Amino acid sequence: MDDRTEHETSDGSTPEVDVAFARLQAADPAAGSDPDLASVLAAVSARTDVDLATHPADELAARRNRRAPRWLTVAAAVAGVAVVAGGSYAYGLNSSADPETITAAPPISLAGADDGRDAAAPQTASMAAGAADSAKLMYPWYGGRTVFTASGLSTDGGSGDAWGFDAAGTFSQDTIVQAATALGVPGQPRQEYGSWSVGTNDGTGPSVSLSPDGLASLSYYDPTRDPWNCVRSAPDSIETPASDAAGGVAMPEPAIDKGECTTSEAAPTGDAAIGQAKDTFAALGLDTAAFQYAASTDPTSPQVTNVTASLVVDGQQTGITASATIVADGVQSLYAPLAPMVELGSYDVVSPTEAVARLGDPRFGITGGGGVMPLAAEGMRATDDTVASAGPSSDPTVPANPVAGSPIAWPVQQVTLVSARLGVALTTLPTGASVLVPTYELADADGVTWSVVAVVDEQLDFSAAG
Amino acid sequence: MPSRTPSTPDLEPDDPPVDEPDGIDARRDGEPVRDAAWLEAVVREHASAVHRFIVRRAGRDEADDLTADVLATAWRRRADVPAGAELPWLYRTAGFVVANHRRKGRPVPVGDVPDEIDADDPAMRAVQDAKVREVLGALGARDRQILLLNAWEGLTGEALAEVLGIGRGGADAALSRARARLREAWAATEA
């Protein structure tokens, strides 16, 4: 029993061959089914005579605690980035059916959301960078020379809601102390490199830290309960061989101390794991009802279940997530954005047709140097597979000489956008604040998408960010 | 001891915390009285999981009503719901509610329902995978109960033990045996 591998469950079986259990999991008749929360609340109210709120919008209004400036200050050029259209951000879907999955629409991305990059991007066309990959792209990459045309799109504008996050009101010593208490991390709070932290960093105990970013992100990790502690491929320290007279070299002692192998017990899966994650998120102050959840357990690593929570607004994933690693005795690591959402109000948005025009507007779409990029470009570059298109043979051949006087090839990509989805995208203001801004996701007939901010010019502040 | 059915609302909004029939006060030592906000949080966090538990074992038609029954029971017995382990408690209660419901609507006090599962298990009927259905049918009711809690609700360890109402060691052993019997029954169908 003592030399069971990390792949064995507590009952001694090797999960790889437990086909029966995998089939049983997959046969779940309730996979993906969810009740209507409002009607459950109403039904419980009726049975108990307890008044339960049935309008989630009320909660948001209750959390509103300050008004942000009316005009969003957006970096001067927000490039459109192609995002997989219709691709389900189905985090961690198990090989078997997951009881709870993320069903909201996929998130919409805006470039610069992740790194807050100032969008004064170079206008130089990166033809060299593009050419090498051109054979692999669904859309040949002509250094970003793309002309966008709207077809069949509405010319009516409208409005969309924007949200911010109260990071400033959340980032505090009180918050880290409360989080440390909720997670059971001992120690005194300290400030390091701008973050609040509790707990030791030397690997002997759990630690939690709160980051001064636009979402007041919290990170928690307990190295002493990490199930992979047992699985170091190389010892951290090798005992010096005893030099004995016989000249033999003693084999180094493995530094893996089996006594610290925390567990090979199976972690809870599915709803049970999500329940634990939700309980912990709630204890940290998250509005757990605003998220959708998915749990994923690798059948070959049953000690760990990963739970992902996706913040959903108006039926669309925002791209903001929380996550937790669940092991047999509870949460072992966690990431959560603690800053509550704040209503920024309703903004006027351009029509989908105008949004297409914006893709050619340097204030919104950079036509060259890594701005608007076809989706397939990213996916293709990630793999070595050459897909479709006329690709060159694997051996380079010398190009034919151009003919004197003939027009010089200057390819321009033509894209026709036929559908539009108005949602929100996470973007970072020059101050570092995180904002969900009304954004269009535009798609061509093949489902390749581009996105562009939807707020009308008059409600954007284009002044350069210094 | 008065008997109550889960669907009987027996609290007025202004009632003071109810004394449970066996004398346990609604207030636990040092902990705040659980109020409407607590109940709402429990519903928001766990309604989906409870609903799925019920769909799996009693079908979809009645699931909405039975889910509300379970959550209403959580309110009536809120003194007993362990903090931080609400979901296993809710599953256990849901098991009673489902078994109660199967007895053709004969009202039975929730606390009096035994742990036995009917041999004619709707959970098996709902399974579309014919082979899984066949193999489940070859197992005992207790093994089935444990396997479904582990495979579909994802329960292990202490949480599983709480739902089963037995000790941790017993639950671990029972799960291990049930998984082994499942594998054997599966292998037998492929022989």
XYZ file of C-alpha atoms in Angstrom:
657
model
C 0.000 0.000 0.000
C 2.819 2.404 0.733
C 4.238 2.389 -2.736
C 1.091 3.171 -4.570
C 1.651 5.749 -7.226
C 0.076 9.133 -7.327
C -2.327 7.795 -9.866
C -3.995 5.348 -7.585
C -7.114 6.168 -5.735
C -7.676 5.369 -2.122
C -9.375 2.165 -3.052
C -6.283 0.967 -4.829
C -7.674 0.969 -8.341
C -5.938 2.601 -11.257
C -8.347 5.220 -12.553
C -7.273 4.793 -16.119
C -9.151 1.536 -16.326
C -12.288 2.445 -14.392
C -14.347 2.646 -17.518
C -17.419 1.588 -15.615
C -17.262 4.622 -13.369
C -16.557 6.983 -16.240
C -19.586 5.654 -18.110
C -21.683 6.023 -14.997
C -20.601 9.636 -14.633
C -21.365 10.307 -18.258
C -24.851 8.822 -17.854
C -25.924 11.601 -15.506
C -29.540 12.369 -16.435
C -29.335 15.879 -15.008
C -26.289 17.065 -16.903
C -26.580 20.722 -17.671
C -29.983 21.139 -16.106
C -30.652 24.177 -13.965
C -33.798 25.424 -12.289
C -35.100 28.939 -12.735
C -33.701 30.628 -9.660
C -36.387 33.271 -9.492
C -39.160 30.695 -9.391
C -37.342 28.643 -6.771
C -37.035 31.727 -4.591
C -40.713 32.444 -5.077
C -41.705 28.870 -4.275
C -39.595 28.824 -1.128
C -41.030 32.170 -0.091
C -44.515 30.773 -0.478
C -43.754 27.736 1.656
C -41.991 29.558 4.442
C -43.553 33.003 4.417
C -40.026 34.364 4.359
C -39.585 37.281 2.017
C -36.858 36.424 -0.463
C -35.653 38.844 -3.106
C -36.567 37.681 -6.573
C -34.991 40.449 -8.634
C -31.226 40.075 -9.027
C -31.133 43.612 -10.391
C -32.018 44.852 -6.934
C -28.806 43.431 -5.573
C -26.793 45.276 -8.131
C -28.556 48.486 -7.270
C -27.881 47.817 -3.637
C -24.197 47.455 -4.295
C -23.947 50.652 -6.263
C -21.940 52.906 -4.075
C -20.542 55.611 -6.246
C -20.969 57.035 -9.681
C -18.015 56.913 -12.018
C -17.257 59.778 -14.372
C -19.764 59.868 -17.174
C -17.329 59.548 -20.038
C -15.190 56.509 -20.261
C -11.584 57.367 -20.829
C -10.474 54.770 -23.288
C -7.013 54.422 -24.645
C -6.782 56.317 -27.906
C -6.906 53.299 -30.188
C -8.592 50.129 -29.218
C -7.762 47.457 -31.705
C -10.171 44.788 -32.761
C -9.038 41.308 -31.984
C -10.445 38.265 -33.589
C -12.002 35.921 -31.135
C -13.406 32.506 -31.731
C -17.021 32.999 -32.634
C -19.459 30.616 -31.077
C -16.651 28.817 -29.377
C -17.908 27.711 -26.062
C -15.739 28.867 -23.218
C -16.593 25.619 -21.607
C -13.940 25.547 -18.969
C -12.733 22.231 -17.895
C -15.364 20.075 -19.451
C -14.816 16.620 -18.137
C -14.652 13.714 -20.476
C -17.900 12.734 -18.810
C -20.872 15.038 -18.628
C -20.535 17.825 -16.102
C -23.520 18.427 -13.901
C -22.970 22.142 -13.886
C -21.472 23.890 -16.857
C -21.073 27.394 -18.111
C -23.906 28.077 -20.496
C -23.632 31.819 -20.916
C -22.466 33.304 -24.201
C -18.718 33.427 -24.734
C -16.799 36.482 -23.619
C -15.860 39.279 -25.997
C -12.253 40.412 -25.956
C -10.760 43.796 -26.630
C -7.038 44.101 -27.180
C -5.321 45.749 -24.302
C -7.718 44.302 -21.802
C -5.132 42.055 -20.283
C -2.032 44.125 -20.298
C -3.489 47.605 -20.324
C -1.138 48.395 -23.135
C -1.292 51.977 -24.271
C -2.643 51.763 -27.754
C -0.254 54.092 -29.523
C 0.858 51.081 -31.452
C 3.327 51.400 -34.284
C 1.793 51.859 -37.688
C 4.538 49.944 -39.420
C 3.223 46.968 -41.252
C 4.748 43.780 -40.018
C 4.922 42.075 -43.340
C 7.939 40.087 -42.438
C 6.263 38.615 -39.447
C 3.152 37.878 -41.383
C 4.617 36.360 -44.468
C 6.160 33.429 -42.746
C 2.814 32.299 -41.488
C 0.729 33.268 -44.458
C 0.506 29.787 -45.787
C -1.011 28.535 -42.594
C -3.691 31.111 -42.115
C -7.317 30.803 -42.924
C -7.071 34.426 -43.900
C -3.726 35.245 -45.454
C -2.063 37.815 -43.318
C -1.200 40.739 -45.545
C 0.430 42.718 -42.827
C -2.939 43.821 -41.578
C -4.266 45.440 -44.726
C -7.875 44.577 -44.328
C -11.008 46.253 -45.608
C -14.173 45.591 -43.684
C -17.653 45.846 -45.191
C -20.950 45.536 -43.420
C -23.642 43.458 -45.068
C -27.157 43.271 -43.780
C -26.333 44.894 -40.472
C -28.598 47.292 -38.693
C -28.029 51.001 -38.890
C -29.748 51.647 -35.615
C -27.756 52.648 -32.611
C -28.855 51.885 -29.125
C -27.487 51.757 -25.646
C -25.509 49.449 -23.471
C -24.622 49.257 -19.825
C -21.110 49.540 -18.518
C -19.722 48.304 -15.227
C -16.725 49.113 -13.147
C -15.285 47.468 -10.080
C -14.833 48.976 -6.670
C -11.217 47.979 -6.261
C -10.303 51.061 -4.266
C -12.976 50.322 -1.695
C -11.949 46.693 -1.446
C -8.179 46.852 -1.337
C -7.424 47.272 2.331
C -5.880 45.623 5.338
C -9.328 44.737 6.596
C -10.052 42.812 3.433
C -6.892 40.729 3.593
C -7.474 40.023 7.261
C -11.010 38.876 6.608
C -9.864 36.721 3.708
C -7.086 35.165 5.760
C -9.589 34.367 8.485
C -12.040 32.856 6.044
C -9.301 30.707 4.500
C -7.635 29.783 7.755
C -4.290 31.413 7.009
C -2.464 32.382 10.180
C -0.233 35.404 10.481
C -0.136 39.145 10.559
C -0.946 41.244 7.508
C 1.940 42.976 5.765
C 2.373 45.071 2.647
C 4.842 43.870 0.053
C 5.368 45.473 -3.353
C 2.005 47.136 -3.026
C 0.094 43.964 -2.196
C -1.376 42.954 1.134
C -0.268 39.505 2.276
C -0.794 37.106 5.129
C 1.138 33.903 5.635
C 4.569 32.615 4.947
C 6.213 32.463 1.533
C 8.709 29.756 2.353
C 6.491 26.836 1.429
C 5.890 25.669 4.973
C 2.376 27.017 5.220
C -0.495 28.651 3.368
C -0.433 32.223 2.149
C -2.928 34.661 0.750
C -2.373 37.974 -0.968
C -4.506 40.816 -2.247
C -3.310 42.663 -5.293
C -3.777 46.412 -5.946
C -5.172 45.817 -9.419
C -8.437 46.867 -10.989
C -10.269 43.817 -9.660
C -8.694 43.582 -6.196
C -7.533 40.081 -7.020
C -7.010 37.599 -4.220
C -4.668 34.635 -4.487
C -4.460 31.801 -1.988
C -2.195 28.800 -2.006
C -1.421 26.092 0.509
C 1.752 24.285 -0.520
C 1.442 21.832 2.351
C -1.737 20.416 0.862
C -0.622 20.393 -2.740
C -1.168 16.839 -3.954
C 1.796 17.138 -6.263
C 4.239 17.569 -3.436
C 5.010 13.894 -3.750
C 5.777 14.029 -7.402
C 8.998 15.892 -7.760
C 10.849 14.540 -10.742
C 14.202 15.566 -9.337
C 15.169 15.861 -5.727
C 15.740 19.379 -4.579
C 18.838 18.391 -2.775
C 21.085 15.478 -3.342
C 22.907 14.127 -0.394
C 26.584 14.027 -1.017
C 27.677 10.497 -1.573
C 29.530 9.054 1.285
C 33.102 8.809 0.326
C 34.138 5.461 1.529
C 37.325 3.769 1.164
C 36.020 1.300 -1.331
C 35.615 4.100 -3.809
C 32.003 3.274 -4.478
C 29.621 6.142 -4.967
C 26.593 5.937 -2.788
C 23.355 6.656 -4.571
C 21.913 9.997 -3.518
C 18.956 9.752 -1.222
C 15.789 10.852 -2.918
C 14.655 14.115 -1.427
C 11.036 13.133 -1.794
C 9.825 12.677 1.721
C 6.875 10.358 1.479
C 5.754 11.579 4.847
C 4.862 14.869 3.216
C 2.852 13.287 0.442
C -0.318 14.907 1.543
C -2.862 12.678 0.012
C -3.850 10.326 -2.685
C -7.437 10.567 -1.605
C -9.938 11.456 -4.244
C -11.198 15.005 -4.323
C -14.882 15.777 -4.532
C -16.062 16.186 -8.081
C -18.854 17.912 -9.937
C -21.454 19.642 -7.823
C -19.803 18.691 -4.561
C -16.610 20.428 -5.615
C -18.524 23.406 -6.939
C -20.400 23.563 -3.647
C -17.150 23.830 -1.729
C -15.812 26.444 -4.067
C -19.029 28.448 -3.783
C -18.955 28.272 -0.004
C -15.422 29.627 0.006
C -16.154 32.333 -2.543
C -19.158 33.400 -0.508
C -17.062 33.569 2.628
C -14.737 35.917 0.750
C -17.624 38.175 -0.145
C -18.153 37.272 -3.777
C -21.638 37.379 -5.194
C -21.667 33.698 -6.060
C -24.961 33.947 -7.906
C -23.350 36.218 -10.503
C -21.059 33.426 -11.661
C -21.508 30.214 -13.574
C -19.439 27.225 -12.605
C -17.734 24.246 -14.121
C -15.776 21.500 -12.429
C -13.141 19.403 -14.073
C -11.411 16.314 -12.790
C -8.768 14.560 -14.782
C -9.550 10.857 -14.377
C -5.861 10.102 -14.049
C -5.494 12.645 -11.220
C -8.490 12.165 -8.975
C -6.852 13.996 -6.083
C -7.604 17.321 -7.703
C -10.714 18.948 -9.037
C -10.483 22.332 -10.677
C -13.482 24.591 -10.355
C -13.804 27.623 -12.591
C -16.317 30.371 -12.044
C -17.144 32.777 -14.839
C -18.697 36.158 -14.080
C -21.783 36.497 -16.234
C -23.569 39.732 -17.088
C -26.743 39.792 -19.179
C -26.232 36.215 -20.271
C -22.684 36.746 -21.458
C -19.455 35.695 -19.861
C -17.420 38.765 -19.063
C -14.044 37.082 -19.237
C -13.583 37.689 -15.532
C -13.126 34.452 -13.673
C -12.513 32.978 -10.281
C -11.016 29.569 -9.745
C -10.377 27.071 -6.990
C -8.433 23.867 -6.714
C -10.312 21.373 -4.576
C -8.609 18.451 -2.911
C -10.005 15.844 -0.578
C -10.026 18.088 2.469
C -11.136 21.282 0.817
C -9.791 24.254 -1.091
C -6.061 24.103 -1.690
C -5.599 27.100 -3.930
C -7.833 29.858 -5.120
C -7.990 32.978 -7.233
C -10.854 35.424 -6.929
C -11.554 38.990 -7.985
C -12.916 40.576 -4.838
C -13.916 44.009 -6.076
C -17.704 44.164 -6.362
C -19.250 45.292 -9.622
C -20.370 48.891 -9.783
C -22.913 50.207 -12.266
C -21.480 52.868 -14.503
C -24.807 53.424 -16.166
C -26.065 53.286 -19.681
C -24.010 54.518 -22.618
C -25.127 55.253 -26.155
C -23.706 52.826 -28.668
C -23.159 53.081 -32.406
C -25.032 50.903 -34.832
C -23.474 47.636 -35.997
C -22.851 49.219 -39.404
C -20.934 52.072 -37.848
C -19.054 49.545 -35.743
C -17.812 47.920 -38.943
C -16.599 51.313 -40.132
C -14.719 51.673 -36.886
C -12.663 48.622 -37.724
C -11.031 50.759 -40.401
C -10.644 53.752 -38.107
C -7.197 54.037 -36.635
C -8.687 55.205 -33.385
C -10.277 51.796 -32.999
C -8.621 49.326 -35.321
C -4.961 49.362 -36.098
C -4.424 48.317 -39.665
C -0.961 46.961 -39.402
C 1.573 46.034 -36.823
C -0.407 43.476 -35.002
C -3.779 45.104 -34.791
C -6.696 43.379 -36.394
C -5.774 39.769 -36.646
C -7.846 36.955 -38.053
C -8.759 34.452 -35.412
C -7.317 31.594 -37.278
C -3.951 33.251 -37.154
C -3.613 32.642 -33.445
C -4.800 29.097 -33.572
C -2.685 28.183 -36.514
C 0.468 29.672 -35.113
C 0.001 27.628 -32.039
C 0.300 24.383 -33.911
C 2.438 23.135 -36.671
C -0.420 21.832 -38.735
C -0.822 23.445 -42.060
C -4.489 23.818 -42.775
C -6.185 24.577 -46.045
C -5.000 27.314 -48.336
C -2.264 27.019 -50.844
C 0.670 26.344 -48.683
C 4.157 26.242 -49.872
C 5.928 22.923 -49.971
C 8.057 22.220 -46.996
C 11.230 22.863 -48.972
C 11.678 26.512 -49.877
C 11.896 27.249 -53.553
C 13.148 30.339 -55.281
C 10.364 32.774 -56.221
C 9.702 33.545 -59.858
C 11.060 36.869 -61.103
C 8.438 39.610 -61.375
C 7.536 40.742 -64.862
C 8.652 44.255 -65.776
C 5.798 46.730 -65.950
C 3.209 44.415 -64.458
C 1.217 45.663 -61.517
C 2.919 45.088 -58.235
C 0.995 42.686 -56.108
C -0.410 44.455 -53.131
C -2.934 42.105 -51.601
C -5.633 43.489 -49.424
C -7.870 41.252 -47.391
C -11.589 41.757 -47.843
C -13.860 40.851 -45.003
C -17.649 41.074 -45.064
C -19.299 41.161 -41.687
C -22.797 39.798 -41.545
C -23.704 39.559 -37.893
C -23.196 41.551 -34.730
C -23.512 40.786 -31.047
C -23.588 43.603 -28.520
C -22.132 42.689 -25.182
C -19.433 43.886 -22.870
C -15.707 43.411 -22.896
C -13.209 43.807 -20.129
C -10.850 46.633 -20.733
C -8.280 48.394 -18.592
C -8.291 52.150 -18.388
C -5.031 54.069 -18.354
C -5.363 54.326 -14.580
C -5.387 50.557 -14.282
C -9.091 50.422 -13.463
C -11.037 47.503 -14.891
C -14.159 48.305 -16.832
C -16.740 46.259 -18.696
C -17.467 48.427 -21.696
C -20.212 47.921 -24.312
C -18.553 46.179 -27.237
C -19.653 44.694 -30.522
C -18.521 41.304 -31.657
C -18.821 41.252 -35.441
C -18.672 38.060 -37.457
C -18.271 37.088 -41.067
C -20.143 34.269 -42.735
C -17.593 31.726 -41.514
C -17.939 32.777 -37.928
C -14.570 34.505 -37.697
C -15.022 37.471 -35.382
C -13.644 40.894 -34.700
C -14.578 43.116 -31.822
C -14.685 46.857 -31.372
C -15.827 49.157 -28.620
C -19.427 50.219 -29.164
C -19.710 53.428 -27.172
C -20.385 56.505 -29.336
C -17.563 58.961 -29.957
C -19.163 61.657 -27.841
C -18.971 59.476 -24.771
C -15.367 58.417 -25.207
C -12.433 60.455 -24.057
C -9.761 60.169 -26.726
C -7.163 62.347 -25.066
C -3.772 60.657 -25.154
C -2.853 58.953 -21.937
C 0.303 60.963 -21.452
C -44.061 15.351 19.004
C -46.079 17.086 16.351
C -45.586 15.776 12.842
C -45.001 18.200 10.032
C -44.843 17.661 6.293
C -42.258 19.614 4.357
C -44.783 21.561 2.351
C -46.644 23.017 5.290
C -45.616 26.576 5.928
C -45.752 26.952 9.640
C -43.992 30.196 10.281
C -45.388 33.664 10.300
C -42.889 36.333 9.289
C -42.919 37.838 12.736
C -42.498 34.615 14.613
C -39.586 34.422 16.958
C -37.053 31.736 16.180
C -38.897 28.456 16.286
C -38.228 25.886 18.930
C -37.605 22.575 17.306
C -39.783 19.719 18.472
C -36.926 18.156 20.307
C -36.185 21.344 22.162
C -33.216 22.691 20.243
C -33.295 26.433 20.101
C -32.914 28.092 16.729
C -29.943 29.999 18.028
C -26.692 28.160 18.199
C -24.269 29.210 20.847
C -22.418 32.296 19.776
C -23.827 32.285 16.253
C -26.304 34.743 14.844
C -29.877 33.695 14.337
C -30.303 32.649 10.746
C -32.566 35.042 8.959
C -34.036 35.636 5.554
C -30.675 36.714 4.182
C -29.195 33.393 5.232
C -31.996 31.465 3.571
C -31.675 33.494 0.394
C -27.940 32.816 0.274
C -28.525 29.102 0.744
C -31.095 29.083 -2.037
C -28.927 31.062 -4.429
C -25.901 28.899 -3.845
C -27.413 25.463 -3.691
C -30.734 25.434 -5.521
C -29.104 24.137 -8.694
C -27.323 21.278 -6.978
C -30.414 20.233 -5.064
C -32.532 20.440 -8.188
C -30.160 18.189 -10.076
C -30.129 15.666 -7.227
C -33.896 15.497 -7.465
C -34.049 15.366 -11.250
C -31.749 12.366 -11.151
C -33.879 10.434 -8.718
C -37.441 11.627 -9.176
C -37.508 13.016 -12.706
C -38.095 16.533 -13.945
C -41.841 16.914 -13.576
C -41.890 17.250 -9.823
C -38.359 18.513 -9.378
C -39.255 22.177 -9.003
C -41.749 21.493 -6.236
C -39.526 19.033 -4.433
C -36.559 21.393 -4.614
C -38.615 24.097 -2.973
C -39.712 21.563 -0.336
C -36.104 20.761 0.508
C -35.144 24.405 0.817
C -38.209 25.151 2.909
C -37.149 22.322 5.196
C -33.739 23.964 5.486
C -35.542 27.017 6.799
C -37.665 25.134 9.278
C -34.687 23.194 10.553
C -32.178 25.980 10.131
C -30.769 25.394 13.588
C -29.533 22.020 12.401
C -27.911 23.037 9.148
C -24.157 22.911 9.723
C -22.338 26.091 8.755
C -19.949 25.509 5.875
C -21.466 22.106 5.128
C -24.907 23.103 3.964
C -24.870 21.117 0.759
C -24.404 17.643 2.250
C -27.181 18.431 4.706
C -29.402 19.540 1.843
C -28.631 16.361 -0.100
C -29.530 14.251 2.879
C -32.798 16.069 3.299
C -33.431 15.818 -0.429
C -32.985 12.059 -0.153
C -35.731 11.925 2.444
C -37.985 14.175 0.419
C -37.532 12.047 -2.691
C -38.179 8.805 -0.827
C -41.201 10.389 0.757
C -42.471 11.442 -2.628
C -42.067 7.956 -4.026
C -44.437 6.576 -1.479
C -47.276 7.720 -3.677
C -47.768 10.958 -1.874
C -48.582 9.448 1.465
C -47.464 12.218 3.798
C -44.797 10.965 6.142
C -42.894 13.131 8.593
C -39.537 13.902 7.042
C -37.634 12.693 10.024
C -39.336 9.323 10.020
C -38.363 8.186 6.546
C -35.939 5.291 6.636
C -32.745 5.236 4.658
C -33.789 2.371 2.443
C -34.104 3.078 -1.219
C -36.876 1.521 -3.254
C -35.781 -1.344 -5.430
C -37.608 0.256 -8.340
C -35.220 3.186 -8.601
C -36.250 5.986 -10.952
C -32.615 6.985 -11.133
C -32.024 3.897 -13.190
C -34.950 4.533 -15.488
C -33.631 8.003 -16.275
C -30.306 6.677 -17.437
C -30.163 6.507 -21.178
C -27.043 4.434 -21.440
C -28.517 0.945 -21.587
C -25.385 -0.749 -20.416
C -25.035 1.534 -17.415
C -28.666 0.874 -16.604
C -28.129 -2.858 -16.819
C -25.066 -2.762 -14.619
C -26.707 -0.517 -12.040
C -29.617 -2.890 -11.921
C -27.280 -5.714 -11.035
C -26.086 -3.890 -7.944
C -27.734 -3.621 -4.566
C -29.743 -0.568 -3.628
C -27.191 0.606 -1.124
C -24.334 0.321 -3.609
C -26.389 2.251 -6.132
C -27.114 5.007 -3.675
C -23.447 5.436 -2.834
C -22.282 5.243 -6.432
C -24.698 7.880 -7.624
C -23.733 10.238 -4.815
C -20.113 9.808 -5.813
C -20.479 9.778 -9.594
C -23.245 12.336 -10.074
C -23.117 14.575 -7.033
C -19.341 14.246 -6.835
C -19.305 13.520 -3.114
C -16.366 11.974 -1.314
C -14.955 11.732 2.181
C -16.629 13.580 4.996
C -19.329 15.088 2.813
C -20.340 11.690 1.497
C -20.419 10.316 5.028
C -22.709 13.117 6.131
C -25.137 12.518 3.312
C -25.202 8.802 4.086
C -25.558 9.484 7.770
C -22.691 7.206 8.709
C -19.141 7.602 9.911
C -16.289 8.636 7.659
C -14.503 5.305 7.792
C -17.657 3.449 6.970
C -18.376 5.733 4.067
C -14.903 5.342 2.588
C -15.136 1.581 2.855
C -18.634 1.454 1.469
C -17.630 3.590 -1.507
C -14.597 1.476 -2.180
C -16.697 -1.690 -2.150
C -19.376 -0.153 -4.322
C -16.848 0.983 -6.917
C -15.286 -2.452 -6.941
C -18.650 -4.132 -7.410
C -19.444 -1.721 -10.209
C -16.264 -2.680 -12.011
C -16.989 -6.368 -11.524
C -20.533 -6.037 -12.757
C -19.269 -4.092 -15.755
C -16.664 -6.678 -16.561
C -19.288 -9.388 -16.227
C -21.421 -7.835 -18.955
C -18.472 -7.867 -21.282
C -17.649 -11.480 -20.669
